[in-house]
Short mmCIF file of C-alpha atoms in Angstrom, two decimals:
data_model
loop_
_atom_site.label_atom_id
_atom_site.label_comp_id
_atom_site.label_asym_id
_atom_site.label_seq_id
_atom_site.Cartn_x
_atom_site.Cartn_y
_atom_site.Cartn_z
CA UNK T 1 5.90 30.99 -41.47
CA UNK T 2 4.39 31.99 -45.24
CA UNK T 3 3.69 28.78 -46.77
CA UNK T 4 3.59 30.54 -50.07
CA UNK T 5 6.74 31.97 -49.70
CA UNK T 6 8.74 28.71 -49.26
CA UNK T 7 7.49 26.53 -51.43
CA UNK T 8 10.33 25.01 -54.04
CA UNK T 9 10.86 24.07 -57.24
CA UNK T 10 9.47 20.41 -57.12
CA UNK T 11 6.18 22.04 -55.34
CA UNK T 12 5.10 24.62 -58.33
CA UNK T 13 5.99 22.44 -60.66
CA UNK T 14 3.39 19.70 -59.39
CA UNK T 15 0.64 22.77 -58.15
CA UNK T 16 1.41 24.07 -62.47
CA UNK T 17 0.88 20.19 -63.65
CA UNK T 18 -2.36 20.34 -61.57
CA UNK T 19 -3.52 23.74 -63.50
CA UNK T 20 -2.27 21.98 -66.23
CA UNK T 21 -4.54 19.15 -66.12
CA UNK T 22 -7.47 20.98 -64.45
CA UNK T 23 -6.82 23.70 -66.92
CA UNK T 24 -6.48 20.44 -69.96
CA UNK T 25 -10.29 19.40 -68.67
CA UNK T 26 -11.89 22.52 -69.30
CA UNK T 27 -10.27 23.70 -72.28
CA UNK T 28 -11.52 20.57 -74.02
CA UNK T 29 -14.97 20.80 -72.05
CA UNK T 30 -15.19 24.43 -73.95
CA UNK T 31 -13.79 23.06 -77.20
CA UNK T 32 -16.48 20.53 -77.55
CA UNK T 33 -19.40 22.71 -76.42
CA UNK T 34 -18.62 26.04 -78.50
CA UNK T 35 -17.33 22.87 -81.33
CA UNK T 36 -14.06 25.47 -81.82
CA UNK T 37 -10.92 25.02 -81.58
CA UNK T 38 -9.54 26.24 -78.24
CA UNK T 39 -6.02 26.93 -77.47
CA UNK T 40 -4.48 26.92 -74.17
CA UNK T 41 -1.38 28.23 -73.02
CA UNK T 42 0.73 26.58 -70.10
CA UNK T 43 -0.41 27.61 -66.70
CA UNK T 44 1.63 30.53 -65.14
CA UNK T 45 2.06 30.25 -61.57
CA UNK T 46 3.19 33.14 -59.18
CA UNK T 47 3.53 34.26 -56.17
CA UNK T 48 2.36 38.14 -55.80
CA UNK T 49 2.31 40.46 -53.28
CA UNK T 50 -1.81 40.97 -52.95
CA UNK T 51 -0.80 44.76 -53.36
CA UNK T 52 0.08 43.99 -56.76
CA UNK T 53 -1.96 41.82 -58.53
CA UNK T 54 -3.77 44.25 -60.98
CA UNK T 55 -0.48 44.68 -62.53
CA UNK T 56 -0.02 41.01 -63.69
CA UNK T 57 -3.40 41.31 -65.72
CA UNK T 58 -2.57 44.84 -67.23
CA UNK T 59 -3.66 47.48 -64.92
CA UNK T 60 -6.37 48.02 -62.35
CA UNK T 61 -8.70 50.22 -64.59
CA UNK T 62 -9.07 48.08 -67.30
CA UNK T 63 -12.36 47.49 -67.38
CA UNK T 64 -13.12 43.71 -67.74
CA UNK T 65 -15.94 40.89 -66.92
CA UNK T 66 -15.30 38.59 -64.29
CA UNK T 67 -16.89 35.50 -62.93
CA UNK T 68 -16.23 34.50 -59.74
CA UNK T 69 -16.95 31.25 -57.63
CA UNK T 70 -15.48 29.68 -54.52
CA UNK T 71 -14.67 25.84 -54.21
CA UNK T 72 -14.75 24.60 -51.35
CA UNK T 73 -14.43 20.88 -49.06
CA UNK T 74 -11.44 19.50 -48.26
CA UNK T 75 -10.09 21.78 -49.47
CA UNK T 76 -10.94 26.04 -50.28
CA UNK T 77 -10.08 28.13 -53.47
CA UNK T 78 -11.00 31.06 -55.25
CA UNK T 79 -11.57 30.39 -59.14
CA UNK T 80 -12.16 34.03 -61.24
CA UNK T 81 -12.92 34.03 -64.94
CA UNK T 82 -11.66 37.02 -66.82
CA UNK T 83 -12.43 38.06 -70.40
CA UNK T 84 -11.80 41.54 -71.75
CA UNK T 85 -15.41 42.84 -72.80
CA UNK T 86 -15.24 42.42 -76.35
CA UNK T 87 -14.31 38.71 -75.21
CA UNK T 88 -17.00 38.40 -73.47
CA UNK T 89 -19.57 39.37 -75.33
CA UNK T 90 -18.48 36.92 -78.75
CA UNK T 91 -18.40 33.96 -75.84
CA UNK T 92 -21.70 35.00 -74.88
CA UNK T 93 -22.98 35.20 -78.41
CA UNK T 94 -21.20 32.20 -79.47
CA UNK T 95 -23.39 30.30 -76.25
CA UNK T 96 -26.36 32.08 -76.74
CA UNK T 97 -26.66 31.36 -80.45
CA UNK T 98 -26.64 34.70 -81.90
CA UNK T 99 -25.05 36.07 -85.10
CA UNK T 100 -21.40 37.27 -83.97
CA UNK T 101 -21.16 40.84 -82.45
CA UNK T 102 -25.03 41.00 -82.14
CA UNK T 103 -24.40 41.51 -78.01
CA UNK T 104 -23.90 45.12 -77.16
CA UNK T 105 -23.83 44.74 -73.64
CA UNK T 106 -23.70 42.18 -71.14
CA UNK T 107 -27.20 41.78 -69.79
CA UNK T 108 -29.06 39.11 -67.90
CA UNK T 109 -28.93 37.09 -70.58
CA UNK T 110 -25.16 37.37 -71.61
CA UNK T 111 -24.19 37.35 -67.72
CA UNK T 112 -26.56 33.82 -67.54
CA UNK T 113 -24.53 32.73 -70.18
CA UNK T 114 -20.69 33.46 -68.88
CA UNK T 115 -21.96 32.29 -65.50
CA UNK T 116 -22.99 29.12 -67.16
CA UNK T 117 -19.71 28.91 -68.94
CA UNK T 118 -18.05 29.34 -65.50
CA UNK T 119 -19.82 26.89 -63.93
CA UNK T 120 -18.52 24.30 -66.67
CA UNK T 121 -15.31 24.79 -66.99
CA UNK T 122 -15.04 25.01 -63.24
CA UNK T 123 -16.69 21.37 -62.76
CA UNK T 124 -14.56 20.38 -65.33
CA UNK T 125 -11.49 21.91 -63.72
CA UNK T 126 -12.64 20.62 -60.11
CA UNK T 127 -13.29 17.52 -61.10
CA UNK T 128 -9.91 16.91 -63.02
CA UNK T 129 -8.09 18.29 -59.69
CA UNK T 130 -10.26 16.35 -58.02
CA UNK T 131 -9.60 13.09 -59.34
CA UNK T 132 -5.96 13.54 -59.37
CA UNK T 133 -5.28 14.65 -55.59
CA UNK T 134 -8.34 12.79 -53.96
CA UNK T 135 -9.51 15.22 -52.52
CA UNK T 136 -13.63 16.31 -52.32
CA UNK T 137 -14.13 19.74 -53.67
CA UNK T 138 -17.67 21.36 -54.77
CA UNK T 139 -18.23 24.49 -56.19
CA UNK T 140 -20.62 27.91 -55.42
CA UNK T 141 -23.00 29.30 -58.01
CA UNK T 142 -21.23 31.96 -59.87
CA UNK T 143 -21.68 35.84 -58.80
CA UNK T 144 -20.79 38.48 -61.84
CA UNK T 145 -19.25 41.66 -61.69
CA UNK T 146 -18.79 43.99 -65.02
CA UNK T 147 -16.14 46.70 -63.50
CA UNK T 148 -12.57 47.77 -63.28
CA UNK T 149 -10.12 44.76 -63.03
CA UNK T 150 -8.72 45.64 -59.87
CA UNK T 151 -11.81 46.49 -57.71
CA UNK T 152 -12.49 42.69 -59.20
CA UNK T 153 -9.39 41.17 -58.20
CA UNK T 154 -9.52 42.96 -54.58
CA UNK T 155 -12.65 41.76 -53.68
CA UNK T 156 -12.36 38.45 -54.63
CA UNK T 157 -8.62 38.46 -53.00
CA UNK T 158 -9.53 40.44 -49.91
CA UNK T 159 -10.06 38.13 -47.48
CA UNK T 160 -6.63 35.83 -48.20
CA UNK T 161 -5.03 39.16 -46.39
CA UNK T 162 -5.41 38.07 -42.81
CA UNK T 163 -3.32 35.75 -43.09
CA UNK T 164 -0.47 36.58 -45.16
CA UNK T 165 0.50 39.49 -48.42
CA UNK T 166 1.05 37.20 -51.11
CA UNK T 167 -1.72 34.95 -53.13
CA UNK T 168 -0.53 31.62 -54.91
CA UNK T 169 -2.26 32.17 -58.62
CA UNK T 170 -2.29 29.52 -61.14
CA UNK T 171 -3.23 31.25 -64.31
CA UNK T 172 -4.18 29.99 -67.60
CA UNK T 173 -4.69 31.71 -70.75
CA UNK T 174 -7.45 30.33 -73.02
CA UNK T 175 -8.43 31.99 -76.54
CA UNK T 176 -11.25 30.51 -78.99
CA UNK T 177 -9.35 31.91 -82.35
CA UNK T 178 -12.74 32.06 -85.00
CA UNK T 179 -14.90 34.10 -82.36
CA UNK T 180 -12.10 35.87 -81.72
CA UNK T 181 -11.85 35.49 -77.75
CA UNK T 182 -9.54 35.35 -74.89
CA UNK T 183 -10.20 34.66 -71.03
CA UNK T 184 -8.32 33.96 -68.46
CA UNK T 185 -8.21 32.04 -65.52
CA UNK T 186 -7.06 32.13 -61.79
CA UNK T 187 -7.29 29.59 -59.51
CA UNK T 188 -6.19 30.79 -56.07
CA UNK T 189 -5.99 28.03 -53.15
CA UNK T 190 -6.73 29.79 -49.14
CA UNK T 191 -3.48 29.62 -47.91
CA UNK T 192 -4.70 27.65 -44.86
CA UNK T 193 -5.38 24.74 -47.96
CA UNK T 194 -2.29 25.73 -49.49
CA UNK T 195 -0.22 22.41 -47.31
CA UNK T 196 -3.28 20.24 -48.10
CA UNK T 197 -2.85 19.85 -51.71
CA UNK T 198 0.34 19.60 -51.16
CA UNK T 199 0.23 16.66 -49.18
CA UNK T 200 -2.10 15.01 -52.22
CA UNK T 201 0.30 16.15 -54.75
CA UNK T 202 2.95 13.75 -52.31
CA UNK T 203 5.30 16.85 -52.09
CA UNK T 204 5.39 17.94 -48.97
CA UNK T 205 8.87 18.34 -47.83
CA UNK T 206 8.42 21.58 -45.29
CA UNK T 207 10.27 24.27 -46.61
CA UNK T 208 13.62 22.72 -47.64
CA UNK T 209 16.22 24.47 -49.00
CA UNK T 210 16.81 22.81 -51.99
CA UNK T 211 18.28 24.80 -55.34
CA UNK T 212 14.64 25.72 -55.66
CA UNK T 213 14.62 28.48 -53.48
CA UNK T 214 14.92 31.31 -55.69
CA UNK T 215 11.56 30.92 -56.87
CA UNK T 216 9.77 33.94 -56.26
CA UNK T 217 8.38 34.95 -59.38
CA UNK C 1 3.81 70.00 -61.77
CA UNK C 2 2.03 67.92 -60.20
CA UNK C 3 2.89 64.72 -58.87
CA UNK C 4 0.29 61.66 -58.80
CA UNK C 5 1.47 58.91 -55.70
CA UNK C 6 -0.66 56.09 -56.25
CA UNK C 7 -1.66 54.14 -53.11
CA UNK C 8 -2.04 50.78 -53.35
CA UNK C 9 -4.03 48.27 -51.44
CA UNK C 10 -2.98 48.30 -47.49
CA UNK C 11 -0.54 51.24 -48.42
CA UNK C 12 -1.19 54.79 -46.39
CA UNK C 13 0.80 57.92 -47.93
CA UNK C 14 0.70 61.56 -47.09
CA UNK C 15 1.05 64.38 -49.74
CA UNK C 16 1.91 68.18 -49.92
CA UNK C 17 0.38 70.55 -51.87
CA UNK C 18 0.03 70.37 -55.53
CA UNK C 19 0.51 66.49 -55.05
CA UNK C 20 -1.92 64.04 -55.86
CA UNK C 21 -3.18 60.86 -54.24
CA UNK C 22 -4.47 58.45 -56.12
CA UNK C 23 -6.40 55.05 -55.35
CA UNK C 24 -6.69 52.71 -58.35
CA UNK C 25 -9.82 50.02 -58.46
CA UNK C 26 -11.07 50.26 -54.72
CA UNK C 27 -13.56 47.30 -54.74
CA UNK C 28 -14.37 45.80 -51.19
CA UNK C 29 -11.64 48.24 -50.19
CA UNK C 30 -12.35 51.43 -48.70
CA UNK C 31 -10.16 54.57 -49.13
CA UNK C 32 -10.06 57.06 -46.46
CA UNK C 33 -9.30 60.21 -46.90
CA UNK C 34 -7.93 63.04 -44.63
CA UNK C 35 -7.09 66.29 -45.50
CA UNK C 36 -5.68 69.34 -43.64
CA UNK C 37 -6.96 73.11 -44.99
CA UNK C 38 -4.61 74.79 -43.57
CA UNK C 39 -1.39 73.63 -44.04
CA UNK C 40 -3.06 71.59 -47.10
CA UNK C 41 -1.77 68.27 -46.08
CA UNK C 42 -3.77 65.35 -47.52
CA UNK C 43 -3.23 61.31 -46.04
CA UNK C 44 -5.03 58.50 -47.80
CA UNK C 45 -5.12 54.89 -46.63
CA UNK C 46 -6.00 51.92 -49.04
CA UNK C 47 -7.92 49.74 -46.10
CA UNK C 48 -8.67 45.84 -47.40
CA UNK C 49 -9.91 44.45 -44.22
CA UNK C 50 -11.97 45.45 -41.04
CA UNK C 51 -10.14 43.49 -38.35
CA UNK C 52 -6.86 43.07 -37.21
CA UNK C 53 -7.73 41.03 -34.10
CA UNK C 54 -8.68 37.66 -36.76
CA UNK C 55 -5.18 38.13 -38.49
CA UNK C 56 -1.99 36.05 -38.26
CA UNK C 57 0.05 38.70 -39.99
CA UNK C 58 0.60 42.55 -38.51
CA UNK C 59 3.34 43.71 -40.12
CA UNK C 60 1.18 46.72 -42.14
CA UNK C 61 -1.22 48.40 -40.07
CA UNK C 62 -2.28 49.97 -43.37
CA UNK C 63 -3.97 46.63 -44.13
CA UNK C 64 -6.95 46.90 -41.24
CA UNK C 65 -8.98 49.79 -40.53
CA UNK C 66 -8.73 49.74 -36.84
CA UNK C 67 -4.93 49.48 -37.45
CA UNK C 68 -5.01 51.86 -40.63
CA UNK C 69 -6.69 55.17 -39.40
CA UNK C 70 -4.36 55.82 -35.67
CA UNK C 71 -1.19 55.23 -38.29
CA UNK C 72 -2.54 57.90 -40.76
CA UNK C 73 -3.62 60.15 -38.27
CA UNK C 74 -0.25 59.54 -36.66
CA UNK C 75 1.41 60.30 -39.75
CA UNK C 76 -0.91 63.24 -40.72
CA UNK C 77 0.22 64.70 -37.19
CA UNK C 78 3.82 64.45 -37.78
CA UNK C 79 3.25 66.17 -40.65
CA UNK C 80 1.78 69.17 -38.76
CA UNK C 81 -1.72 68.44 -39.09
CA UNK C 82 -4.03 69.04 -36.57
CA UNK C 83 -7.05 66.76 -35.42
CA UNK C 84 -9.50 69.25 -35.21
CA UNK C 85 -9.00 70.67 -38.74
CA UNK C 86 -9.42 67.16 -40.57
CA UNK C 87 -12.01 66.45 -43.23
CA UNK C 88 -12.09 63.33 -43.62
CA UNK C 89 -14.08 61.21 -46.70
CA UNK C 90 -14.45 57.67 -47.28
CA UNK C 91 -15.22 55.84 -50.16
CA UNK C 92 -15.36 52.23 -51.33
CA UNK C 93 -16.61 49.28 -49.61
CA UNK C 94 -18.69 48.16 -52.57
CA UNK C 95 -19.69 44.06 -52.63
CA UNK C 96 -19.07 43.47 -56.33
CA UNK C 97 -19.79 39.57 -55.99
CA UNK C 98 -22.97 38.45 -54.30
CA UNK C 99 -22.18 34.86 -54.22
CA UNK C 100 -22.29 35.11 -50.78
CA UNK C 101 -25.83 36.23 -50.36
CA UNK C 102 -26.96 38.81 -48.01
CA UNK C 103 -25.44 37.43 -45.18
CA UNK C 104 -23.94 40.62 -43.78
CA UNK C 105 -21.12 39.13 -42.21
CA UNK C 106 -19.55 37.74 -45.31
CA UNK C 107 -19.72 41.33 -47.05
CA UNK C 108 -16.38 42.51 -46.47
CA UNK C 109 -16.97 45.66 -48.07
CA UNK C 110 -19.75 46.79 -45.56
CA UNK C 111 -18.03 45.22 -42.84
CA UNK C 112 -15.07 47.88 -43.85
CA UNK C 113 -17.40 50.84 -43.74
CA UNK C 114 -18.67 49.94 -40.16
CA UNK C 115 -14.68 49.28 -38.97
CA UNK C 116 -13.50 52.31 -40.68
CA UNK C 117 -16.44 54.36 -39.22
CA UNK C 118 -16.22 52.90 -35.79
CA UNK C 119 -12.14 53.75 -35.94
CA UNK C 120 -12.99 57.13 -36.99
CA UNK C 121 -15.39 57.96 -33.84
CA UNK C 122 -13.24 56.67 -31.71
CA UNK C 123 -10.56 59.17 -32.87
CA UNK C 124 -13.59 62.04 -32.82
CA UNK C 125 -13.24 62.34 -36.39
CA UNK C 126 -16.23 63.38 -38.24
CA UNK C 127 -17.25 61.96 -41.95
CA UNK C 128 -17.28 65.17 -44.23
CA UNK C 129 -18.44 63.56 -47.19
CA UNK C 130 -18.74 59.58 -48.22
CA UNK C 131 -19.52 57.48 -51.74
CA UNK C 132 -19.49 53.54 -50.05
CA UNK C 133 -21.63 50.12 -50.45
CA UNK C 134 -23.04 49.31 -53.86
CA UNK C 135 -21.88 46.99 -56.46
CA UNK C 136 -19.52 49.45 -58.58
CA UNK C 137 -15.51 49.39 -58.07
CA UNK C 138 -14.26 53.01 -57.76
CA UNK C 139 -10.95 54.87 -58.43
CA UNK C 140 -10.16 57.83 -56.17
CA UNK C 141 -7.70 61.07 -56.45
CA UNK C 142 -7.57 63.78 -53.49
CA UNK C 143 -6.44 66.53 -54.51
CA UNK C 144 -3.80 68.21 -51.90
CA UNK C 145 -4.26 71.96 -53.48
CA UNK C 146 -7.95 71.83 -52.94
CA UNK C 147 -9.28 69.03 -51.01
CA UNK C 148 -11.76 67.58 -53.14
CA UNK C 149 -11.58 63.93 -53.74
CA UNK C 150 -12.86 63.24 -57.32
CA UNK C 151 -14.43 59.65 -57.44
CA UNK C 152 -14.31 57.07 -61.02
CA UNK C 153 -16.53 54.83 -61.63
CA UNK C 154 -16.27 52.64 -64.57
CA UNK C 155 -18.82 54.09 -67.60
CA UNK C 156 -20.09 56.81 -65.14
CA UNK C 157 -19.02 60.40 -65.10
CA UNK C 158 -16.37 61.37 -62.65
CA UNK C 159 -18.47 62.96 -59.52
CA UNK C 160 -16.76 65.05 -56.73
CA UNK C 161 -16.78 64.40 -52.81
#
């Protein structure tokens, strides 16, 4: 049986008030370091069929910058950063301490700097997720990719395919107004983990059929 | 007019002349391509994974390549190819991350090009032309009148297989 398939109403709502908070953590964790004002929209969670995905973010040509790092110990997920070039390179200005839209392209130097970014905001995030479902996670070093959204997404999402079509993504949309910048984040628990956090979250319940079983997207 | 069928990840699709198939963003993904002269009948599979012996869920044999290339050359046959007239081209299998360091098992991308490889000699089907490994993602057309698979890579010029 898909997990991801019958999960209910009471289940995404706690795995989007977990994105929530993790997603609260870092948004204030990038706040206070680029000293901006950061807004964050409410996580969107979906279920999509893998074949898919490059249509929720706009098309699978679109050529963006992603970050991507795996969390794993009790329990496994896939965390990918992605910010529309322009994005990127104000972000990595703003870090690197250069006069706005001095970055042309993203070097070692801006790629050090998103990395960094990601590795922030994802202890942040972990840790907030963390402390809520008591559960140990850690986090990889970042890897970088500069390259059409959808050879991004179906690398990163490749693997999940053995054991089922559809990923679990908790996305959040985060946009520093004054530089001008918007990324957005995934998480995306292993299916296998998928009943884990559940079990944290103190929702468990199987697969019953409760009025929330029309949830699929 | 032509027609453009885009095939999507796990997805295999034949198309008849003056049709185009198209493979958006191929990353760790290999597309493989087979195309008839004759009758110009071109097949393209969208493979994500090498192995369908590790996988819970079989439903798509358009998912693995030693699952993916018997069901397009089953469907290329149907469609009144013939085996010994294939071309066949494959490109993808890039590793755009490499948080995973060089281990070579946890590159799925060159663990797809040795699978889809491995399926096609078992098949006695011969590599015309490939474009695979590397760190860039890649968007593919074959073109049914003609044959010749024009590869994209993001900021590069188009290049022809």
């Amino acid at each position: 049986m898909d997990v991801i398939l019958n999960l209910n109403e009471l289940q995404l709502d706690a795995l989007r008030e977990v994105g929530n908070i993790g997603a609260g953590h870092a948004a204030t964790v990038l706040s206070q370091m680029l000293n901006q004002r950061v807004e964050m929209e409410v996580p969107r969670i979906s279920i999509v069929p893998l074949g898919e995905i490059c249509e929720t973010i706009g098309g699978a040509e679109l050529p963006m910058v992603g970050v991507y790092m795996r969390v794993f110990g009790d329990v496994t997920c896939r965390m990918l950063y992605l910010y529309p070039r322009n994005s990127a390179l104000s972000i990595a200005d703003f870090m690197i301490g250069r006069p706005k839209r001095e970055s042309v392209v993203i070097g070692e130097i801006e790629g050090s700097a998103l990395k960094e970014l990601a590795n922030i905001l994802t202890g942040a995030y972990v840790y907030a997720f963390s402390a809520f479902t008591k559960l140990n996670m850690l986090s990889s070093v970042p890897g970088l990719a500069f390259d059409m959204a959808g050879a991004i997404l179906n690398s990163v999402l490749a693997d999940i395919g053995e054991q089922t079509d559809y990923a679990l993504v908790i996305e959040t949309k985060l946009s520093v107004a004054d530089i001008n910048a918007t990324g957005h984040f995934f998480l995306v628990p292993d299916p296998d983990s998928l009943t884990l956090i559940l079990d944290a979250l103190g929702v468990k319940g199987g697969c019953q059929q409760s009025s929330g079983s029309e949830c699929q997207n | 007019m032509s027609t453009v069928f885009r095939v999507g990840m796990s997805e295999l699709k034949t198309a008849t002349p003056k049709d185009v198939l198209m493979a958006l963003g191929l990353g760790s993904c290999v597309g493989v391509c087979m195309y008839d002269p004759l009758i110009k009948l071109g097949g393209m599979a969208h493979i994500m994974l090498p192995d369908s012996s590790q996988a819970r869920e079989l439903s798509n044999p358009g998912k693995f390549a030693d699952t993916a290339i018997p069901a397009l050359l089953e469907l290329m046959e149907k469609n009144g190819a013939l085996r010994r007239r294939l071309i066949v081209k494959i490109v993808g299998g890039a590793q755009m991350f490499s948080i995973s360091g060089n281990d070579p098992r946890l590159n799925i991308g060159s663990r797809n090009v040795t699978a889809v490889e491995e399926a096609l000699a078992k098949y006695g089907l011969k590599i015309a032309a490939r474009s695979v490994g590397g760190n860039l993602g890649k968007t593919i057309t074959l073109d049914t009148e003609t044959g010749i698979v024009n590869v994209k890579t993001f900021n590069c010029p188009v290049f022809q297989l």
